[in-house]
Short mmCIF file of C-alpha atoms and ligand atoms in Angstrom, two decimals:
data_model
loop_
_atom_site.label_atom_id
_atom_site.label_comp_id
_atom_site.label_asym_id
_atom_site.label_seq_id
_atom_site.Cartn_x
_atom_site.Cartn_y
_atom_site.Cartn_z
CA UNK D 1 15.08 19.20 -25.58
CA UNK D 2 11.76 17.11 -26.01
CA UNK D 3 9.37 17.33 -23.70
CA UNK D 4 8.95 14.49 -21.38
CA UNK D 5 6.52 11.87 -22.50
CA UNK D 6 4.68 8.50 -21.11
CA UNK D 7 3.72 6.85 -17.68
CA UNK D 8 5.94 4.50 -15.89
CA UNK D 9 4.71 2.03 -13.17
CA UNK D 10 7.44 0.03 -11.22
CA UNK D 11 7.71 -1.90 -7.96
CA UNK D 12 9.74 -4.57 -6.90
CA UNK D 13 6.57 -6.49 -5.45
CA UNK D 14 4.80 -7.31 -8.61
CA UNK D 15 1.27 -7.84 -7.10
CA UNK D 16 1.38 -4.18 -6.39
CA UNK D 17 2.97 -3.19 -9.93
CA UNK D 18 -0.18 -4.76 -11.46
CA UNK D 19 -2.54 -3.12 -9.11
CA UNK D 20 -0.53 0.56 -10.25
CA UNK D 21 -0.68 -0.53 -13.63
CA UNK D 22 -4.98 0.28 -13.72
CA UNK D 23 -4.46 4.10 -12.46
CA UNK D 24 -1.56 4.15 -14.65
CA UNK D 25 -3.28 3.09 -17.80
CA UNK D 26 -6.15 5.95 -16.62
CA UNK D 27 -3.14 8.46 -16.60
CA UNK D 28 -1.80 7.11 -19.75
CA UNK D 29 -5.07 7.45 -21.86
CA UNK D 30 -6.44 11.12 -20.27
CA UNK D 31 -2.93 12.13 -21.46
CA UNK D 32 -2.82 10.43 -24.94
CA UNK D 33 0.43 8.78 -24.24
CA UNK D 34 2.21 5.34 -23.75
CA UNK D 35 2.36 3.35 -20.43
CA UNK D 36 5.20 1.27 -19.66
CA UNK D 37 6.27 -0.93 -16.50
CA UNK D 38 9.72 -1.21 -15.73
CA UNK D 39 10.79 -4.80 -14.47
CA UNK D 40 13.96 -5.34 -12.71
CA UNK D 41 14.80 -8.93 -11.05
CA UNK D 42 16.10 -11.98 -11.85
CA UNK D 43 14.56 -14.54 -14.20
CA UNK D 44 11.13 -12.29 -14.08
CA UNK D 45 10.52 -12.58 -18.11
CA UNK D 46 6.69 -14.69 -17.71
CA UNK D 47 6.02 -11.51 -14.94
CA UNK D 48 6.57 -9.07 -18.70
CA UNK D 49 3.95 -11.04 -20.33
CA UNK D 50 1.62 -10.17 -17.42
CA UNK D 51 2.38 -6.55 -16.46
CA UNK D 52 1.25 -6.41 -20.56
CA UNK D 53 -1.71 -8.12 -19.75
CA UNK D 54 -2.69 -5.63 -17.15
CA UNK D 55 -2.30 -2.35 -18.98
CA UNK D 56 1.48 -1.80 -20.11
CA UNK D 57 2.13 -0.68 -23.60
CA UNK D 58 5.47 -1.85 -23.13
CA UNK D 59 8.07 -3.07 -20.90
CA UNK D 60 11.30 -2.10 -19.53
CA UNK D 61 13.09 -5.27 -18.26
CA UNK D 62 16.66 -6.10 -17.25
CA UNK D 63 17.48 -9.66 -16.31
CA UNK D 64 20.16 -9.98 -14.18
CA UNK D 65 21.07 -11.54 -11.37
CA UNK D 66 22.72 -8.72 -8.92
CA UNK D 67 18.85 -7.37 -8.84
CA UNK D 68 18.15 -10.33 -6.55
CA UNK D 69 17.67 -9.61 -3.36
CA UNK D 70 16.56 -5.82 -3.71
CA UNK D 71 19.29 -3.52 -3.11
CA UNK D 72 18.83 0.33 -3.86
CA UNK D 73 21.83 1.33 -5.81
CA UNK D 74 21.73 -0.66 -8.90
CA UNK D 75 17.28 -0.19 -9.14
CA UNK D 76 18.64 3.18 -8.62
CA UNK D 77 21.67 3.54 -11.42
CA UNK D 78 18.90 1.52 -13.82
CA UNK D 79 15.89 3.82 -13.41
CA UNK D 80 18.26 6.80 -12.96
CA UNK D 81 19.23 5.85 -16.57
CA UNK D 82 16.17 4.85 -18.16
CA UNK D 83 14.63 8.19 -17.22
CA UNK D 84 17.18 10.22 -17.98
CA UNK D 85 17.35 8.50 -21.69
CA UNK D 86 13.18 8.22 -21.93
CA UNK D 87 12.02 11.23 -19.80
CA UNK D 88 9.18 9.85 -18.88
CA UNK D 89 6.21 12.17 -17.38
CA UNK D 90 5.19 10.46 -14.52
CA UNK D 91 6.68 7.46 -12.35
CA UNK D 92 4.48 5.52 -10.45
CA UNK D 93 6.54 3.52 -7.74
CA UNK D 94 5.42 1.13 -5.44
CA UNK D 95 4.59 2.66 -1.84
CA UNK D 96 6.84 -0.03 -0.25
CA UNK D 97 9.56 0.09 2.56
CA UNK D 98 12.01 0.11 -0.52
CA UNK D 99 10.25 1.76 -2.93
CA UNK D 100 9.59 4.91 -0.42
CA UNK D 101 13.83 5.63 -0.59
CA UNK D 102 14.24 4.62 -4.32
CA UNK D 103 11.49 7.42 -5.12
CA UNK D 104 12.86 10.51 -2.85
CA UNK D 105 16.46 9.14 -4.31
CA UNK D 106 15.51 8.91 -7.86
CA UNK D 107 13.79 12.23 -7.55
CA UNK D 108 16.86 14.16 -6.31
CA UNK D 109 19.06 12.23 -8.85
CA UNK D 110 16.44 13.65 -11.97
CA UNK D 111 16.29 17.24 -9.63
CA UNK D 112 12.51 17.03 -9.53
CA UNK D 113 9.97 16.43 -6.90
CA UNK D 114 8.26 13.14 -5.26
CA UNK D 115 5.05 13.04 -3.51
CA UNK D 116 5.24 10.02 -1.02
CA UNK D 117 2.01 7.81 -0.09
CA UNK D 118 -0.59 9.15 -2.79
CA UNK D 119 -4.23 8.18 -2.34
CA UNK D 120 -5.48 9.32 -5.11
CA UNK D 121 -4.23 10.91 -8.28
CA UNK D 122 -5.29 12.64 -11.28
CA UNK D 123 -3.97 14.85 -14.32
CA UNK D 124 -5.47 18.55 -14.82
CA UNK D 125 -5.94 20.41 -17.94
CA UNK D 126 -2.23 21.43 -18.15
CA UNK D 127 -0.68 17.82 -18.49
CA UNK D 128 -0.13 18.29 -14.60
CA UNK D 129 0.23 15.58 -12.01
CA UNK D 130 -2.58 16.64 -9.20
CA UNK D 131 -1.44 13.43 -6.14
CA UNK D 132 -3.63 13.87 -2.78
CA UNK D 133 -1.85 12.27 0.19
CA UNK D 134 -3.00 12.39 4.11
CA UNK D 135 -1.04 14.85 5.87
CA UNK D 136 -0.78 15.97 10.01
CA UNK D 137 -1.45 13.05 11.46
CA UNK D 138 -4.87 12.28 9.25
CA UNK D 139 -6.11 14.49 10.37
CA UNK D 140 -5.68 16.79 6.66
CA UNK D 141 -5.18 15.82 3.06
CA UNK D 142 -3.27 17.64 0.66
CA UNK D 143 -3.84 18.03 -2.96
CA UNK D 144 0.01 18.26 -4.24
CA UNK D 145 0.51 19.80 -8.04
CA UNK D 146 3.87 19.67 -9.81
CA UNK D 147 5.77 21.92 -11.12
CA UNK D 148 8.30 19.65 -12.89
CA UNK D 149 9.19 16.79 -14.50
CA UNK D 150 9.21 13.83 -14.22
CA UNK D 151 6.24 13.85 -11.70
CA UNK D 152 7.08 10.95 -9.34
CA UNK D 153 4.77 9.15 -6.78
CA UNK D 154 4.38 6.55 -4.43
CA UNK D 155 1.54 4.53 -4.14
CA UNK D 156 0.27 2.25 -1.08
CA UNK D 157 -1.44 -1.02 -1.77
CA UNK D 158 -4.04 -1.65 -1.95
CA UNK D 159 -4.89 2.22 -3.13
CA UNK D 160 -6.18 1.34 -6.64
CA UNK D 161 -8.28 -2.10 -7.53
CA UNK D 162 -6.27 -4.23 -9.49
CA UNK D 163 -7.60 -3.63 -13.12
CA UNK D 164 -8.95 -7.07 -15.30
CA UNK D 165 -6.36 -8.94 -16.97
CA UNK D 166 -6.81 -9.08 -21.05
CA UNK D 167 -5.43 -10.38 -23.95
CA UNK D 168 -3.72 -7.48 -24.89
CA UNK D 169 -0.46 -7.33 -26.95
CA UNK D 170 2.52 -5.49 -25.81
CA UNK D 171 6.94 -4.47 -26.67
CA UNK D 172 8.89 -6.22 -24.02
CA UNK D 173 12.39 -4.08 -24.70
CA UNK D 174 15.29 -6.03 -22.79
CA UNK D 175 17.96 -4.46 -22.10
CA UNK D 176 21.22 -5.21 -21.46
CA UNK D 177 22.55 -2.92 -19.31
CA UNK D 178 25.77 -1.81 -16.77
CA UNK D 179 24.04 -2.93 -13.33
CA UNK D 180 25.64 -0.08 -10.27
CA UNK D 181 27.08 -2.34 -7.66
CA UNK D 182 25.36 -2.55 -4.30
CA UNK D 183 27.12 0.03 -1.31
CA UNK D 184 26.25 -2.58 1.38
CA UNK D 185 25.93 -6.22 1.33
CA UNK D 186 22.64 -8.24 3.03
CA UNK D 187 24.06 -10.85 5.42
CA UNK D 188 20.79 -12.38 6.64
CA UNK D 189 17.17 -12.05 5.81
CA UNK D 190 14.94 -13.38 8.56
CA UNK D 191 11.25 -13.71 8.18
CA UNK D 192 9.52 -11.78 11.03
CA UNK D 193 6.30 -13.44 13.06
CA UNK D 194 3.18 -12.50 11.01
CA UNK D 195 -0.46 -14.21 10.91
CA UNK D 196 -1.03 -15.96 7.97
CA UNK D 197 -2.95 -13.57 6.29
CA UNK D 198 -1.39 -10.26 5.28
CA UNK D 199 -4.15 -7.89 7.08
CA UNK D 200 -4.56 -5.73 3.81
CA UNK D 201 -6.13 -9.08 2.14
CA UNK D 202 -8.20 -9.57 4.75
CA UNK D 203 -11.97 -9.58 3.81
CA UNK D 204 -13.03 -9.17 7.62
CA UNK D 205 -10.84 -7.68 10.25
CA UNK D 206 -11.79 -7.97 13.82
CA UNK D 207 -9.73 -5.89 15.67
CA UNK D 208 -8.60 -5.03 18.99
CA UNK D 209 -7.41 -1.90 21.28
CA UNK D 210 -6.75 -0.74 24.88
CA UNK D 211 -10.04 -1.76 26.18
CA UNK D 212 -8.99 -5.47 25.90
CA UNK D 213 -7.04 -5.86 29.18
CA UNK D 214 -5.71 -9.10 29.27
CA UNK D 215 -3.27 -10.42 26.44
CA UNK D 216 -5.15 -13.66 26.48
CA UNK D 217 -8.62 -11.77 25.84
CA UNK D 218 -7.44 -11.55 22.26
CA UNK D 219 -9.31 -14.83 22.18
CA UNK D 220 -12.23 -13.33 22.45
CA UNK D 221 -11.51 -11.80 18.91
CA UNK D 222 -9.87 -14.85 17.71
CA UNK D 223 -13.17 -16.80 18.36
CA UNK D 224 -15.35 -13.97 16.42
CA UNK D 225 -12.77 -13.65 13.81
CA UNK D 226 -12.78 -17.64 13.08
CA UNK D 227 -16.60 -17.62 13.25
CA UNK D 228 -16.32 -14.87 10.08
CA UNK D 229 -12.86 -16.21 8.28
CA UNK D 230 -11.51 -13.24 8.93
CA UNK D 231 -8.24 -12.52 11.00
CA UNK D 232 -7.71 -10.15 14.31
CA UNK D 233 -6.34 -6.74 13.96
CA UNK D 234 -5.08 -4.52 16.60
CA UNK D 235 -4.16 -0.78 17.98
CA UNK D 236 -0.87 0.84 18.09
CA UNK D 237 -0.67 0.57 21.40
CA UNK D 238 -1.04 -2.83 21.62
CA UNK D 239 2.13 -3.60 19.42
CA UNK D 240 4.26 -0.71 20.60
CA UNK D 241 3.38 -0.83 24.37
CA UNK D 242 2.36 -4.11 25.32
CA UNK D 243 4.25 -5.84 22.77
CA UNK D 244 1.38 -8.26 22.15
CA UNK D 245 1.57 -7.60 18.26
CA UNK D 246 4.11 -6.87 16.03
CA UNK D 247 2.09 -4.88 12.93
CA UNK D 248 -0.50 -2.74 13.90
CA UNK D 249 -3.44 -1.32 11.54
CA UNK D 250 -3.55 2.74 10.97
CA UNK D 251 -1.77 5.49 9.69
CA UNK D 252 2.01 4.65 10.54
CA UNK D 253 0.51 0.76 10.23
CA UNK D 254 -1.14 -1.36 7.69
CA UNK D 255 -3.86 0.84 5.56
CA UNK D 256 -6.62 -1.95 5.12
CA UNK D 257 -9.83 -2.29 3.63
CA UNK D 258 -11.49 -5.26 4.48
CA UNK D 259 -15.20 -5.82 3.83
CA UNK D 260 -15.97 -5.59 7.51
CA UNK D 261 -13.90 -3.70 10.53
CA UNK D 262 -15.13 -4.73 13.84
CA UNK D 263 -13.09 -1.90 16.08
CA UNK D 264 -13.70 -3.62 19.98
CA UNK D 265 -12.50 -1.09 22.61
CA UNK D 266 -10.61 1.06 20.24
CA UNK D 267 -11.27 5.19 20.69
CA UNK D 268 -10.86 5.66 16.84
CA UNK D 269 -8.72 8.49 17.23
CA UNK D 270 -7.31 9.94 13.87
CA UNK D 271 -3.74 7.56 13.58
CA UNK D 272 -6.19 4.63 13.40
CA UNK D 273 -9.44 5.92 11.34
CA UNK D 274 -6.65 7.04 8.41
CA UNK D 275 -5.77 3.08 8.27
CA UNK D 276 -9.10 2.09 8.22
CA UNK D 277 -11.33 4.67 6.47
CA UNK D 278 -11.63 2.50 3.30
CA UNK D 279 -12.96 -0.07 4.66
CA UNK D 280 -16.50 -0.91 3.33
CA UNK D 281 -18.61 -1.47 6.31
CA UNK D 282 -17.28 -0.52 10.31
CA UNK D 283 -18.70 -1.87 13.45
CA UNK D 284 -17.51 -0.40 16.89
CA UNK D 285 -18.23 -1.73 19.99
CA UNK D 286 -16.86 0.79 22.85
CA UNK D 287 -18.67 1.07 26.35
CA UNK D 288 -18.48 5.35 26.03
CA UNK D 289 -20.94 6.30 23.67
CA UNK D 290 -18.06 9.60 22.83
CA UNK D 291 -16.18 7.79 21.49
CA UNK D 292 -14.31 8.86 18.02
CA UNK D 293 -14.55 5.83 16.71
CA UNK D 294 -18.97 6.19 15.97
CA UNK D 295 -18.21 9.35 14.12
CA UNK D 296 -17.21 7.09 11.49
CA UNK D 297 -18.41 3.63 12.02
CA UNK D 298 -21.44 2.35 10.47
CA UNK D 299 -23.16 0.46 13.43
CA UNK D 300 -22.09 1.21 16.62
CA UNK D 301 -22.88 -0.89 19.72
CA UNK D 302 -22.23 1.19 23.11
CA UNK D 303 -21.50 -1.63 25.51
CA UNK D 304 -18.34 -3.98 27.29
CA UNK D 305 -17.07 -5.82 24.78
CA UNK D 306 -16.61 -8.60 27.18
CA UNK D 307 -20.27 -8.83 26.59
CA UNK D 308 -20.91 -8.04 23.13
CA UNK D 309 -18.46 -10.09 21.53
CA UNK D 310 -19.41 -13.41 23.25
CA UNK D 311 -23.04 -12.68 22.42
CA UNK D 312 -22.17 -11.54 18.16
CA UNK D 313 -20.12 -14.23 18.42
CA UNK D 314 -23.31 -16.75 18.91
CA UNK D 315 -25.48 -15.25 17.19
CA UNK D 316 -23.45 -15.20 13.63
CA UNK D 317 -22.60 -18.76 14.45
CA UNK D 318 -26.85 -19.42 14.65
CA UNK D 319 -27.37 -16.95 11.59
CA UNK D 320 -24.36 -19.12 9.33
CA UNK D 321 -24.60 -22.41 10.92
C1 LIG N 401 2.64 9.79 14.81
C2 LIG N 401 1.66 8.81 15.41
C3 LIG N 401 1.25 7.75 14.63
C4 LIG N 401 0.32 6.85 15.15
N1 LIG N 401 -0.09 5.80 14.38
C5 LIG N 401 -1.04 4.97 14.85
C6 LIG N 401 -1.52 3.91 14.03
O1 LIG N 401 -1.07 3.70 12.90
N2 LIG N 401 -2.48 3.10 14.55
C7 LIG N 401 -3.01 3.28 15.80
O2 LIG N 401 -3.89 2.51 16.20
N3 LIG N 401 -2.55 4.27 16.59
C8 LIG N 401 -1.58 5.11 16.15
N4 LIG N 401 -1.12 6.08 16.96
C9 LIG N 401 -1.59 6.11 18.36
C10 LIG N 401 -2.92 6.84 18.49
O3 LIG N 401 -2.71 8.23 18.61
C11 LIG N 401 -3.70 6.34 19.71
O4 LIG N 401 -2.92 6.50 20.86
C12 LIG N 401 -4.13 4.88 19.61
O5 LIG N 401 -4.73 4.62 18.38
C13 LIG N 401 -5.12 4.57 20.72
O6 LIG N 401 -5.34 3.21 20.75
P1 LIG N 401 -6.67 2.60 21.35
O7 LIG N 401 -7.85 3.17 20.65
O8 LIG N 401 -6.50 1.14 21.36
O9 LIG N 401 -6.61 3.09 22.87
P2 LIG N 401 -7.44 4.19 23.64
O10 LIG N 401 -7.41 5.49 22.94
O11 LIG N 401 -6.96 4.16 25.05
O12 LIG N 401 -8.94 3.67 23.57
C14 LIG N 401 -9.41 2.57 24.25
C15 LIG N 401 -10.92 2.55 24.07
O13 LIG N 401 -11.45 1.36 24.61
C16 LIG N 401 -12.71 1.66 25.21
N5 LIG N 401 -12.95 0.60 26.21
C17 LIG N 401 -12.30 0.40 27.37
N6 LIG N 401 -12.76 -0.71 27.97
C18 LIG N 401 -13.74 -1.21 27.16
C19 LIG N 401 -14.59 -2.33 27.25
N7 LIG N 401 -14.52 -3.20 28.26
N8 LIG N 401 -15.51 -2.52 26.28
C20 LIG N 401 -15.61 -1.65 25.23
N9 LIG N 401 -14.81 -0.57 25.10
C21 LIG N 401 -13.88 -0.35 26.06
C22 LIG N 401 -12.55 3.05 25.78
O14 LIG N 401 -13.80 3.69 25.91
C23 LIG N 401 -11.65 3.72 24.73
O15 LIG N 401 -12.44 4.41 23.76
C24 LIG N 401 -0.19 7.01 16.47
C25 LIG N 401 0.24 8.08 17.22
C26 LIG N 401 1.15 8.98 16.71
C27 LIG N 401 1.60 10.13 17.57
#
């Protein structure tokens, strides 16, 4: 049998297929082989021209309408197919609350393995797929090597930059294919409270934890937040326990990695620094100076944030008035 060849990207958000696409075309060209996206939806043909523009070599795409909404089984009977005709060498997928189950199920379907959540990724001198991932908690990472193929990932967002589109010619291969009918049917989708801004865009992040007491003290971050045009962030605990948020930023949360993390009364114990660590600059402002959270902040102010953030608040509205 031949041996398996090329590097596939695919997710069903396509923002995040074109950020895959730059590690992918790194993969591709190390290993001297093709990169291809695979694009499954409905009316999606304009999104072929751009997943070319971003890296692919070519493109996968089927057209049809039972793709729309997502539903595992036919993604699942396509990809299933496609791999098992192509043998690809290594499947990126999207790190998303569907692409997490079509991995592990494509992966049992091919008999080969899946490493879920990869932060970083690279190919050793054997052709093999090296994918590091956080493990226990944060607070461990593990360097993960296969031992056979297809080698298939998943990838968070906002893990890889998005690479520069170009003007960059590419196959677009449609295909006209059997679609697996769906085992359940969606009856209703309903859009769930969020801010406005997705916290893994944010630039700035100011963020709260337990040592806010008072639900309406989140305007104290609101008012620092607005001062910066960035959006408030919070704890586990403050979703989970006091039900004042429904997301929550760390390591079963959103993995940001905004410009600047202001962490106000937050310990920084492990479940939060893994959602946080790539941030580029962190602030923390906790009134015990043992806190976790200064073993990896950048500035740390040791005070009550009651205090601190009306007075940062003033004086970045003096220093950008
Ligand atoms: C499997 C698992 C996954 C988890 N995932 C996450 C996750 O994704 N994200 C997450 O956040 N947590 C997560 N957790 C929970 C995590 O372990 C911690 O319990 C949580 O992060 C603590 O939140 P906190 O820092 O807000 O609260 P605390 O640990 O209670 O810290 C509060 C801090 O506020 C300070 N403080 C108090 N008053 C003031 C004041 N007036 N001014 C300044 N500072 C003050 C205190 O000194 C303290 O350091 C997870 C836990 C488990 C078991």
């Amino acid at each position: 049998m031949s041996e398996n060849r090329g590097v596939w990207v695919f997710s069903e958000k396509h923002d995040l297929a074109l950020e895959i696409l730059g590690k992918g075309r790194e993969l591709a060209d190390k290993l001297q082989t093709e990169l291809a996206a695979i694009l499954l939806g409905f009316n999606v043909q304009t999104k072929a021209d751009e997943l070319i523009k971003y890296g692919a070599d070519k493109v996968y795409l089927v057209d049809n309408q039972m793709l729309e909404p997502f539903q595992i089984e036919p993604h699942l009977g396509i990809l299933h197919n496609l791999a098992t005709n192509n043998r690809p060498e290594i499947v990126l997928i999207g790190s998303t609350r569907n692409g997490r189950p079509l991995a592990a199920r494509l992966a049992t379907r091919l008999e080969t393995g899946c490493v879920p959540e990869c932060i970083r990724l690279s190919v050793n001198d054997q052709r093999i797929l090296v994918a590091e991932r956080i493990t226990y908690g944060g607070s461990a990472s593990a360097r993960i090597a296969f031992r056979t193929k297809p080698q298939i990932v998943t990838v968070p967002a906002r893990t890889f930059e998005k690479p520069q589109p170009s003007d960059r010619r590419g196959q677009v291969i449609r295909l006209d294919v059997k679609v697996e009918e769906p085992r359940t049917t969606i009856v209703d989708v309903k859009p769930v409270e969020a801010s406005s801004v997705r916290l893994e865009d944010a630039d700035v992040i100011v963020s709260c934890g337990r040592g806010l007491e008072k639900k309406e003290d989140v305007g104290l971050l609101d008012d620092l937040a607005s001062v910066l045009g960035g959006v408030v962030g919070n704890s586990r605990p403050l979703a989970e326990d006091r039900k004042w948020f429904t997301e929550w930023v760390g390591l079963s949360g959103h993995k940001v990695k905004p410009k600047l993390y202001i962490a106000c009364g937050i310990s920084g114990v492990i479940q939060h620094v893994a959602g946080i660590r790539d941030s580029k600059v962190i602030v923390a402002i906790n009134k015990d100076e043992q806190a976790p959270i200064f073993e990896v902040a950048d500035y740390g102010v040791v005070g009550n944030l009651y205090e601190v953030l009306p007075a940062l608040r003033e004086a970045f509205k003096k220093r950008l008035a």
